[in-house]
Amino acid sequence: MAKVDYATLKKGGFMRQKQKNNFSLRLACVGGALTAENLKKIAEVAEKYGDGYVHLTSRQGVEIPFIKLDDIDDVTADLAKGGCRPGVCGPRVRTVTACQGNAVCPSGNINSYDIAVKLNERYFGRELPHKFKFGVTGCQNNCLKAEENDVGIKGAAQISWKEDTCIHCGVCEKACREEAISFQDDKLIIDNEKCNYCGRCAKSCPVDAWDVNETFLVSFGGTFGNHISKGREFLPLITSEEQLFRVTDAAIQFFADHANAGERFKFTIDRVGEEKLYEVLKGAYDG
């Protein structure tokens, strides 16, 4: 019998189970989105080749367990007919997760799924010293828990008051949970030290008295496992997709250049130094 190349199978999303010659296949579900066609095909494959069920992972993925070693090629080909492809495991960039963002959610400040797709196209499967995770969340509600990721992206509303349009109703002041808005001598005052860019002021306004720019807050070095660390924000608001991708390019290249094998981004930052990472990120931020 030919020797089984488990490393290659794992790279292709097939993870060994405790049961001999059985694998759980991880699928690529960018932003947690699957079409009806995808779902039908996944169900067919789970019935035909698996044990008749799937597992929904904590990172919005789908895994089909109990795939037999001899069926792996057939499973991959069959899934492709339904527009499905395997995910990845091991030391490489994983499938990007995301909430639904402003395409669906009233609270969303950015189109999280669109950003996730672009990140996935840019980095998915890239070989690195250890696994690397991106997560995109649409607003300060943080449903995707951005800071748990190696790079977490959070939608932010950069707002400015349109005085001529305002009717001074006070709705925005009441809507602001951070108490960053107040009216003084009939003028609206924004305390920028308190503002967290949630955008509730603009969303609550009955007369559209706010200009809003879609921007990003980015955190670096988050982990959630044996070691739990909240990713840190080293940069001010990122104000364009072009600037965002310059920064993410710089972050992932820093990891590729400095990480030891088997070392997560957070521990690379700790070892090499936050100052060196900031220097690289700031250079990308400034362009």
PDB file of N, CA and C in Angstrom, residues 129-162:
ATOM      1  N   PRO A 129       4.663  30.656   8.431  1.00  0.00           N
ATOM      2  CA  PRO A 129       5.223  29.835   9.517  1.00  0.00           C
ATOM      3  C   PRO A 129       4.173  29.170  10.405  1.00  0.00           C
ATOM      4  N   HIS A 130       2.991  29.742  10.484  1.00  0.00           N
ATOM      5  CA  HIS A 130       1.911  29.144  11.273  1.00  0.00           C
ATOM      6  C   HIS A 130       0.584  29.633  10.682  1.00  0.00           C
ATOM      7  N   LYS A 131      -0.504  29.126  11.216  1.00  0.00           N
ATOM      8  CA  LYS A 131      -1.808  29.548  10.704  1.00  0.00           C
ATOM      9  C   LYS A 131      -2.009  31.044  10.922  1.00  0.00           C
ATOM     10  N   PHE A 132      -2.823  31.628  10.066  1.00  0.00           N
ATOM     11  CA  PHE A 132      -3.052  33.077  10.109  1.00  0.00           C
ATOM     12  C   PHE A 132      -4.512  33.330   9.778  1.00  0.00           C
ATOM     13  N   LYS A 133      -5.184  34.080  10.654  1.00  0.00           N
ATOM     14  CA  LYS A 133      -6.631  34.255  10.538  1.00  0.00           C
ATOM     15  C   LYS A 133      -7.006  35.735  10.402  1.00  0.00           C
ATOM     16  N   PHE A 134      -7.905  35.993   9.455  1.00  0.00           N
ATOM     17  CA  PHE A 134      -8.527  37.308   9.294  1.00  0.00           C
ATOM     18  C   PHE A 134      -9.994  37.204   9.702  1.00  0.00           C
ATOM     19  N   GLY A 135     -10.509  38.240  10.358  1.00  0.00           N
ATOM     20  CA  GLY A 135     -11.929  38.331  10.658  1.00  0.00           C
ATOM     21  C   GLY A 135     -12.409  39.751  10.415  1.00  0.00           C
ATOM     22  N   VAL A 136     -13.586  39.888   9.812  1.00  0.00           N
ATOM     23  CA  VAL A 136     -14.131  41.209   9.471  1.00  0.00           C
ATOM     24  C   VAL A 136     -15.488  41.373  10.136  1.00  0.00           C
ATOM     25  N   THR A 137     -15.640  42.425  10.925  1.00  0.00           N
ATOM     26  CA  THR A 137     -16.910  42.697  11.576  1.00  0.00           C
ATOM     27  C   THR A 137     -17.386  44.089  11.197  1.00  0.00           C
ATOM     28  N   GLY A 138     -18.697  44.265  11.106  1.00  0.00           N
ATOM     29  CA  GLY A 138     -19.232  45.468  10.489  1.00  0.00           C
ATOM     30  C   GLY A 138     -19.293  46.705  11.349  1.00  0.00           C
ATOM     31  N   CYS A 139     -19.235  46.532  12.682  1.00  0.00           N
ATOM     32  CA  CYS A 139     -19.433  47.687  13.555  1.00  0.00           C
ATOM     33  C   CYS A 139     -18.948  47.356  14.961  1.00  0.00           C
ATOM     34  N   GLN A 140     -19.192  48.268  15.878  1.00  0.00           N
ATOM     35  CA  GLN A 140     -18.743  48.082  17.257  1.00  0.00           C
ATOM     36  C   GLN A 140     -19.521  46.997  17.998  1.00  0.00           C
ATOM     37  N   ASN A 141     -20.625  46.523  17.452  1.00  0.00           N
ATOM     38  CA  ASN A 141     -21.291  45.363  18.066  1.00  0.00           C
ATOM     39  C   ASN A 141     -20.381  44.140  18.041  1.00  0.00           C
ATOM     40  N   ASN A 142     -19.469  44.115  17.060  1.00  0.00           N
ATOM     41  CA  ASN A 142     -18.364  43.160  17.028  1.00  0.00           C
ATOM     42  C   ASN A 142     -18.834  41.703  17.058  1.00  0.00           C
ATOM     43  N   CYS A 143     -19.875  41.399  16.282  1.00  0.00           N
ATOM     44  CA  CYS A 143     -20.407  40.036  16.246  1.00  0.00           C
ATOM     45  C   CYS A 143     -19.337  39.025  15.837  1.00  0.00           C
ATOM     46  N   LEU A 144     -18.375  39.443  15.006  1.00  0.00           N
ATOM     47  CA  LEU A 144     -17.340  38.529  14.535  1.00  0.00           C
ATOM     48  C   LEU A 144     -16.145  38.452  15.482  1.00  0.00           C
ATOM     49  N   LYS A 145     -16.167  39.273  16.556  1.00  0.00           N
ATOM     50  CA  LYS A 145     -15.064  39.268  17.536  1.00  0.00           C
ATOM     51  C   LYS A 145     -13.723  39.476  16.840  1.00  0.00           C
ATOM     52  N   ALA A 146     -13.586  40.636  16.217  1.00  0.00           N
ATOM     53  CA  ALA A 146     -12.429  40.926  15.375  1.00  0.00           C
ATOM     54  C   ALA A 146     -11.106  40.745  16.103  1.00  0.00           C
ATOM     55  N   GLU A 147     -11.054  41.131  17.363  1.00  0.00           N
ATOM     56  CA  GLU A 147      -9.788  41.116  18.094  1.00  0.00           C
ATOM     57  C   GLU A 147      -9.293  39.709  18.440  1.00  0.00           C
ATOM     58  N   GLU A 148     -10.084  38.672  18.130  1.00  0.00           N
ATOM     59  CA  GLU A 148      -9.609  37.298  18.324  1.00  0.00           C
ATOM     60  C   GLU A 148      -8.711  36.831  17.178  1.00  0.00           C
ATOM     61  N   ASN A 149      -8.656  37.593  16.117  1.00  0.00           N
ATOM     62  CA  ASN A 149      -7.942  37.180  14.906  1.00  0.00           C
ATOM     63  C   ASN A 149      -6.527  37.738  14.850  1.00  0.00           C
ATOM     64  N   ASP A 150      -5.697  37.096  14.044  1.00  0.00           N
ATOM     65  CA  ASP A 150      -4.349  37.631  13.828  1.00  0.00           C
ATOM     66  C   ASP A 150      -4.435  39.047  13.270  1.00  0.00           C
ATOM     67  N   VAL A 151      -5.337  39.256  12.336  1.00  0.00           N
ATOM     68  CA  VAL A 151      -5.688  40.605  11.884  1.00  0.00           C
ATOM     69  C   VAL A 151      -7.208  40.712  11.910  1.00  0.00           C
ATOM     70  N   GLY A 152      -7.716  41.636  12.700  1.00  0.00           N
ATOM     71  CA  GLY A 152      -9.160  41.855  12.806  1.00  0.00           C
ATOM     72  C   GLY A 152      -9.525  43.212  12.241  1.00  0.00           C
ATOM     73  N   ILE A 153     -10.582  43.247  11.444  1.00  0.00           N
ATOM     74  CA  ILE A 153     -11.015  44.483  10.786  1.00  0.00           C
ATOM     75  C   ILE A 153     -12.425  44.809  11.245  1.00  0.00           C
ATOM     76  N   LYS A 154     -12.603  46.028  11.719  1.00  0.00           N
ATOM     77  CA  LYS A 154     -13.892  46.450  12.264  1.00  0.00           C
ATOM     78  C   LYS A 154     -14.372  47.693  11.517  1.00  0.00           C
ATOM     79  N   GLY A 155     -15.625  47.659  11.056  1.00  0.00           N
ATOM     80  CA  GLY A 155     -16.184  48.806  10.364  1.00  0.00           C
ATOM     81  C   GLY A 155     -16.386  49.985  11.304  1.00  0.00           C
ATOM     82  N   ALA A 156     -16.005  51.174  10.840  1.00  0.00           N
ATOM     83  CA  ALA A 156     -16.106  52.381  11.656  1.00  0.00           C
ATOM     84  C   ALA A 156     -16.745  53.502  10.842  1.00  0.00           C
ATOM     85  N   ALA A 157     -17.584  54.283  11.515  1.00  0.00           N
ATOM     86  CA  ALA A 157     -18.236  55.421  10.865  1.00  0.00           C
ATOM     87  C   ALA A 157     -17.498  56.701  11.259  1.00  0.00           C
ATOM     88  N   GLN A 158     -16.877  57.323  10.283  1.00  0.00           N
ATOM     89  CA  GLN A 158     -16.239  58.618  10.508  1.00  0.00           C
ATOM     90  C   GLN A 158     -17.281  59.685  10.173  1.00  0.00           C
ATOM     91  N   ILE A 159     -17.728  60.403  11.191  1.00  0.00           N
ATOM     92  CA  ILE A 159     -18.886  61.286  11.010  1.00  0.00           C
ATOM     93  C   ILE A 159     -18.509  62.768  11.127  1.00  0.00           C
ATOM     94  N   SER A 160     -19.290  63.598  10.443  1.00  0.00           N
ATOM     95  CA  SER A 160     -19.183  65.047  10.612  1.00  0.00           C
ATOM     96  C   SER A 160     -20.592  65.639  10.565  1.00  0.00           C
ATOM     97  N   TRP A 161     -20.831  66.602  11.427  1.00  0.00           N
ATOM     98  CA  TRP A 161     -22.163  67.200  11.630  1.00  0.00           C
ATOM     99  C   TRP A 161     -22.460  68.216  10.543  1.00  0.00           C
ATOM    100  N   LYS A 162     -23.677  68.133   9.965  1.00  0.00           N
ATOM    101  CA  LYS A 162     -24.134  69.120   8.984  1.00  0.00           C
ATOM    102  C   LYS A 162     -25.056  70.099   9.702  1.00  0.00           C
TER     103      LYS A 162
END
